[in-house]
Short mmCIF file of C-alpha atoms and ligand atoms in Angstrom, two decimals:
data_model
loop_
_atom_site.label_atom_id
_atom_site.label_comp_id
_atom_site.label_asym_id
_atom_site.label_seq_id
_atom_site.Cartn_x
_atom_site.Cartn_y
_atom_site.Cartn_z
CA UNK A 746 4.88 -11.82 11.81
CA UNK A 747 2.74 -11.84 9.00
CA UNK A 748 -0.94 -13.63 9.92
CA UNK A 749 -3.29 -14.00 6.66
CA UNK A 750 -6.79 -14.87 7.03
CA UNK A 751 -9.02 -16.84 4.07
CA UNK A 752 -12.42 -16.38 4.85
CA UNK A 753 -15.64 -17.88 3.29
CA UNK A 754 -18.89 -20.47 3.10
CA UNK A 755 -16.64 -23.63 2.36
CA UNK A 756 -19.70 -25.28 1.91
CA UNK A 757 -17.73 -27.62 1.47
CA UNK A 758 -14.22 -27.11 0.62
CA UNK A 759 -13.43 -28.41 -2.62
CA UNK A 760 -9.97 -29.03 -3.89
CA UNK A 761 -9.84 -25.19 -5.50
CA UNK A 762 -10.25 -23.88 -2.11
CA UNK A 763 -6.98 -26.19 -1.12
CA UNK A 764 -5.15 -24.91 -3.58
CA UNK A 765 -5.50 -21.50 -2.73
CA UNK A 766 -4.86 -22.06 0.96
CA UNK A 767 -1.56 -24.78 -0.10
CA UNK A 768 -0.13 -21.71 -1.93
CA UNK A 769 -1.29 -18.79 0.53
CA UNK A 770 0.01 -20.69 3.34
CA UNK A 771 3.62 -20.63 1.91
CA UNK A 772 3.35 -16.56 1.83
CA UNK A 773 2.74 -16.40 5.30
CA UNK A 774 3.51 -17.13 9.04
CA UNK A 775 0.06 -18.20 10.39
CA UNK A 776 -2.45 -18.57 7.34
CA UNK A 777 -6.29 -18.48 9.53
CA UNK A 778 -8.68 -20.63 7.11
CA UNK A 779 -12.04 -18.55 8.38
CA UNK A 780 -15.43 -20.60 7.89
CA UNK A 781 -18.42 -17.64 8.30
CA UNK A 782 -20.85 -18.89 10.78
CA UNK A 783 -23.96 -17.25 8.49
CA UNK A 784 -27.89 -18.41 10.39
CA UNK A 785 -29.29 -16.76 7.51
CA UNK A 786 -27.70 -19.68 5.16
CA UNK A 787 -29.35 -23.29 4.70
CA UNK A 788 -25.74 -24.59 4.05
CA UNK A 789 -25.20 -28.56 3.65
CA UNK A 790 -22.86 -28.81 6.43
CA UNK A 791 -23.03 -26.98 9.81
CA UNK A 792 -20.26 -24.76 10.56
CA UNK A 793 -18.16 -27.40 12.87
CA UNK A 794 -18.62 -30.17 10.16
CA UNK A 795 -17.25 -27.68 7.60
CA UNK A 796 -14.41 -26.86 10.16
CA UNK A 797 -13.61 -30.49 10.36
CA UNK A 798 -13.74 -31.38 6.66
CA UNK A 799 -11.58 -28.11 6.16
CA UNK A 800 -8.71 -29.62 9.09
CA UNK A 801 -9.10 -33.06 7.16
CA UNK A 802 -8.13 -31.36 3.83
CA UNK A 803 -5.25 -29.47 5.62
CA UNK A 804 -3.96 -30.95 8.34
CA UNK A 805 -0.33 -31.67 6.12
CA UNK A 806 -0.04 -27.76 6.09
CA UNK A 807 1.59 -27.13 9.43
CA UNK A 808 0.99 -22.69 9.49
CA UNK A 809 -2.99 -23.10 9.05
CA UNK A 810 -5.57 -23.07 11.70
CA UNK A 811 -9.11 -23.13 11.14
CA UNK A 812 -11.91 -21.37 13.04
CA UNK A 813 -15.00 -19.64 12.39
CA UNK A 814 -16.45 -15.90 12.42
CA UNK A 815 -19.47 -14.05 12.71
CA UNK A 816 -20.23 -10.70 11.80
CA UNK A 817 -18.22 -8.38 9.73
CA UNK A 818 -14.40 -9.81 8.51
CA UNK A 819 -12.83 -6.66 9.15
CA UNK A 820 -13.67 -7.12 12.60
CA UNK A 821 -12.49 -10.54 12.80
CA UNK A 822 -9.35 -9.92 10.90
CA UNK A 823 -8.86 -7.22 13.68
CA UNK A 824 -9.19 -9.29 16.54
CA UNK A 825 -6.88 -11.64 15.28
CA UNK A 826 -4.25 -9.09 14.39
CA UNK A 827 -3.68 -10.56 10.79
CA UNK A 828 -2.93 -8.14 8.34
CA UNK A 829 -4.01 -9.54 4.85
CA UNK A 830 -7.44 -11.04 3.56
CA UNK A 831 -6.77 -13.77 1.34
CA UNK A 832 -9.01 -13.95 -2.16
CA UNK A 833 -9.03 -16.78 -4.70
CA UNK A 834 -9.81 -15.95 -8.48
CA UNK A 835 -11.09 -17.84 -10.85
CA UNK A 836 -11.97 -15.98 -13.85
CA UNK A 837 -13.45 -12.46 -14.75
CA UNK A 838 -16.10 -12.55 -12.53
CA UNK A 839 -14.34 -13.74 -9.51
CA UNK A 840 -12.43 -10.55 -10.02
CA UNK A 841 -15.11 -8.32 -10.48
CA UNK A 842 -17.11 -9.25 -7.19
CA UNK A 843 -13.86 -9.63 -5.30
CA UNK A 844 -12.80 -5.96 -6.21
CA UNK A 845 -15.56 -4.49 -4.83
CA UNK A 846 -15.29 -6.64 -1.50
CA UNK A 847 -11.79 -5.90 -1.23
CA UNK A 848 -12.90 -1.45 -1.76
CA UNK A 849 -14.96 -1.99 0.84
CA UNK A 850 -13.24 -4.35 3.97
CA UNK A 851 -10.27 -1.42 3.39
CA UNK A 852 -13.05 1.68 3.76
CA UNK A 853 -13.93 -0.63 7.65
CA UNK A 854 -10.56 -0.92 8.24
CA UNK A 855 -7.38 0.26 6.16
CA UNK A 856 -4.95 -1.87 7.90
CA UNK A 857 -7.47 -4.81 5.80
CA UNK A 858 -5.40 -5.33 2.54
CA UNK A 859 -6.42 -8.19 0.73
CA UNK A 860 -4.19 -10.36 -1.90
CA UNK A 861 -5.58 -12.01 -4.76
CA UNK A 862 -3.96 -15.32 -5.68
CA UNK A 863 -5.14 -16.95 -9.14
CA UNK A 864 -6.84 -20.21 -8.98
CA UNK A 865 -4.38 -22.62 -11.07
CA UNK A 866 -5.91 -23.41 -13.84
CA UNK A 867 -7.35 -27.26 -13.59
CA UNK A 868 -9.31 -25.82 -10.43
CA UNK A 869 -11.22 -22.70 -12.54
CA UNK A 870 -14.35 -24.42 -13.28
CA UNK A 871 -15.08 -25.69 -9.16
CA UNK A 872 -17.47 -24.65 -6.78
CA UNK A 873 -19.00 -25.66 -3.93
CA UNK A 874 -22.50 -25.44 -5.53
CA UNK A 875 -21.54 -27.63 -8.28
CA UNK A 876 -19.88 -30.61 -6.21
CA UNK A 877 -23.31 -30.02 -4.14
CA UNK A 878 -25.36 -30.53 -7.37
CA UNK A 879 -23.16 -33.26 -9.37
CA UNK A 880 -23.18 -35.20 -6.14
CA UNK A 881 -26.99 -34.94 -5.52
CA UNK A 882 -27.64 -36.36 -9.17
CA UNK A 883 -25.75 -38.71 -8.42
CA UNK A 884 -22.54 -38.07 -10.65
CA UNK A 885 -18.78 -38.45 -9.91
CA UNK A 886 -17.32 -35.33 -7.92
CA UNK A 887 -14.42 -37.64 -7.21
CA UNK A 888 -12.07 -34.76 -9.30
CA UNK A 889 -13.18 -31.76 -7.38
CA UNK A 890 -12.76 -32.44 -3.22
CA UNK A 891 -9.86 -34.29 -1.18
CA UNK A 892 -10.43 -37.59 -0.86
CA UNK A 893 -10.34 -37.63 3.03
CA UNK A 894 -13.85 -36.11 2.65
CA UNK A 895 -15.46 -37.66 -0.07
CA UNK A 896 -17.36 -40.24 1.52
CA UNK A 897 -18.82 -37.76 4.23
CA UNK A 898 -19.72 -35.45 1.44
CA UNK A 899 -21.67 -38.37 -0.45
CA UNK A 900 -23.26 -39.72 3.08
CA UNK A 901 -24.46 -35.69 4.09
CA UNK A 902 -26.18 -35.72 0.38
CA UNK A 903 -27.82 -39.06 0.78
CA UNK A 904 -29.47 -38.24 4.50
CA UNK A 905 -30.42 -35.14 2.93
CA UNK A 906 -32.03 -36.54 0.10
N1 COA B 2272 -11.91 -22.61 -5.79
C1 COA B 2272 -13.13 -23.16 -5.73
N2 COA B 2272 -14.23 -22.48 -5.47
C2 COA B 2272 -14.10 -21.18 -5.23
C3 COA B 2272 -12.87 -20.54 -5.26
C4 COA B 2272 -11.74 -21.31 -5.57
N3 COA B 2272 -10.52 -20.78 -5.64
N4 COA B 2272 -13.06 -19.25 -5.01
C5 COA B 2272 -14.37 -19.10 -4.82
N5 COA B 2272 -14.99 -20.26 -4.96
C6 COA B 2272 -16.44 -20.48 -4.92
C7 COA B 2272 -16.95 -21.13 -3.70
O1 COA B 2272 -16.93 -22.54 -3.83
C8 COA B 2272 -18.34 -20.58 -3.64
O2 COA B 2272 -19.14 -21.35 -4.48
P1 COA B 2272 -20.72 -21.43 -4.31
O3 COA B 2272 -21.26 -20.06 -4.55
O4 COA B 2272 -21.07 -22.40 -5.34
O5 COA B 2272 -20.96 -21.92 -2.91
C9 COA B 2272 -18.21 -19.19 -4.23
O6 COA B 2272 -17.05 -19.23 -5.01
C10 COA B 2272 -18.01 -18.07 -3.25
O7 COA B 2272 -17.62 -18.62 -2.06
P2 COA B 2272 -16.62 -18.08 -0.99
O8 COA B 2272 -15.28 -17.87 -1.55
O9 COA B 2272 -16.73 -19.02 0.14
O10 COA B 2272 -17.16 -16.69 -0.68
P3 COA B 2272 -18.54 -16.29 -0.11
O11 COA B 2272 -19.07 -15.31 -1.08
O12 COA B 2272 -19.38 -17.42 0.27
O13 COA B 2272 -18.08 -15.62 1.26
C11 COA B 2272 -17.08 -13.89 2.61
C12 COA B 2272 -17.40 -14.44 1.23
C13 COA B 2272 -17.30 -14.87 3.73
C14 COA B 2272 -15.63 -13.54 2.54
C15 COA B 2272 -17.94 -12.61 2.75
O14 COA B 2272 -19.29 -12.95 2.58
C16 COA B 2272 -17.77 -11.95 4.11
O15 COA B 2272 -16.74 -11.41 4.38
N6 COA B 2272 -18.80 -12.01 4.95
C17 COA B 2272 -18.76 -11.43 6.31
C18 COA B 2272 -19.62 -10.17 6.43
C19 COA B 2272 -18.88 -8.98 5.92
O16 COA B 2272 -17.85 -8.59 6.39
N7 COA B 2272 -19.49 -8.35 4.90
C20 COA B 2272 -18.93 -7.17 4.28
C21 COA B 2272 -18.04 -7.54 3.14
S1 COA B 2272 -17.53 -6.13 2.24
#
């Protein structure tokens, strides 16, 4: 039984972030899509509206569940018995930062291999800071997040303006 887990901020998920858990999910049995529950973060969405918007996004992928964690991954990835942390690359830099990451989880705990997966290309220049900023000035960021969530992503930017 091989369960993967793809941690991060998803803050919120945009459609690069789906196409690294549409593709990881086919690799695996159970693919957990991990949302970190961070207090020390201002994020735009609290951690059970970026769990919904996530299960929006995904709920055609029957092997993913979505949850959150606190604390250290390694643990987490421990106490759900999964086996690989999932990683998304986008360019040089991606790699760089992700290498280091991935050094480290395995020094906590060396049954925590992670797998890199390469963003496809169309979904290189996304992030979640960017739909953020395009949508607060008021620009289209119809291109870069599922359209299940793009009205709640436009209404959360417009309270919060
Ligand atoms: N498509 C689109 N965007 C992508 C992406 C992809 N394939 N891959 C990364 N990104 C973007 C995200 O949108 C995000 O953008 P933003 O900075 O504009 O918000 C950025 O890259 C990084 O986000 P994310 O992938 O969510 O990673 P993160 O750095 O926020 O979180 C954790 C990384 C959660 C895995 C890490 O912080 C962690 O494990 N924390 C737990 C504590 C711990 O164990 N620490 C020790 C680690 S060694």
């Amino acid at each position: 039984m091989s369960i993967w887990v793809y941690p991060g901020s998803f803050d919120p998920i945009t459609l690069g972030h789906e196409n690294i858990i549409e593709r990881g999910a086919r690799l695996c049995d159970t693919l957990y899509v991990a949302v970190l529950d961070n207090p020390n973060k201002s994020p735009l969405f609290s951690t059970d509206e970026k769990i919904e918007l996530i299960k929006k996004c995904t709920s055609h992928i029957p092997n993913v569940v979505v949850e959150c964690f606190n604390g250290l991954l390694v643990d987490y990835v421990k106490d759900i018995n999964a086996n690989v942390i999932l990683r998304g690359i986008r360019n040089v830099g991606d790699y760089e930062y992700e290498q280091n990451m991935s050094v480290l989880n395995k020094k906590l705990n060396e049954n925590a291999d992670t797998v890199f997966i390469c963003a496809d290309p169309e979904f290189r220049c996304i992030s979640s800071s960017s739909v953020k900023e395009i949508a607060m000035l008021g620009g289209d960021f119809s291109g870069l997040v599922n359209e299940n969530i793009f009205n709640e992503i436009n209404n959360q930017i417009t309270r919060r303006k």
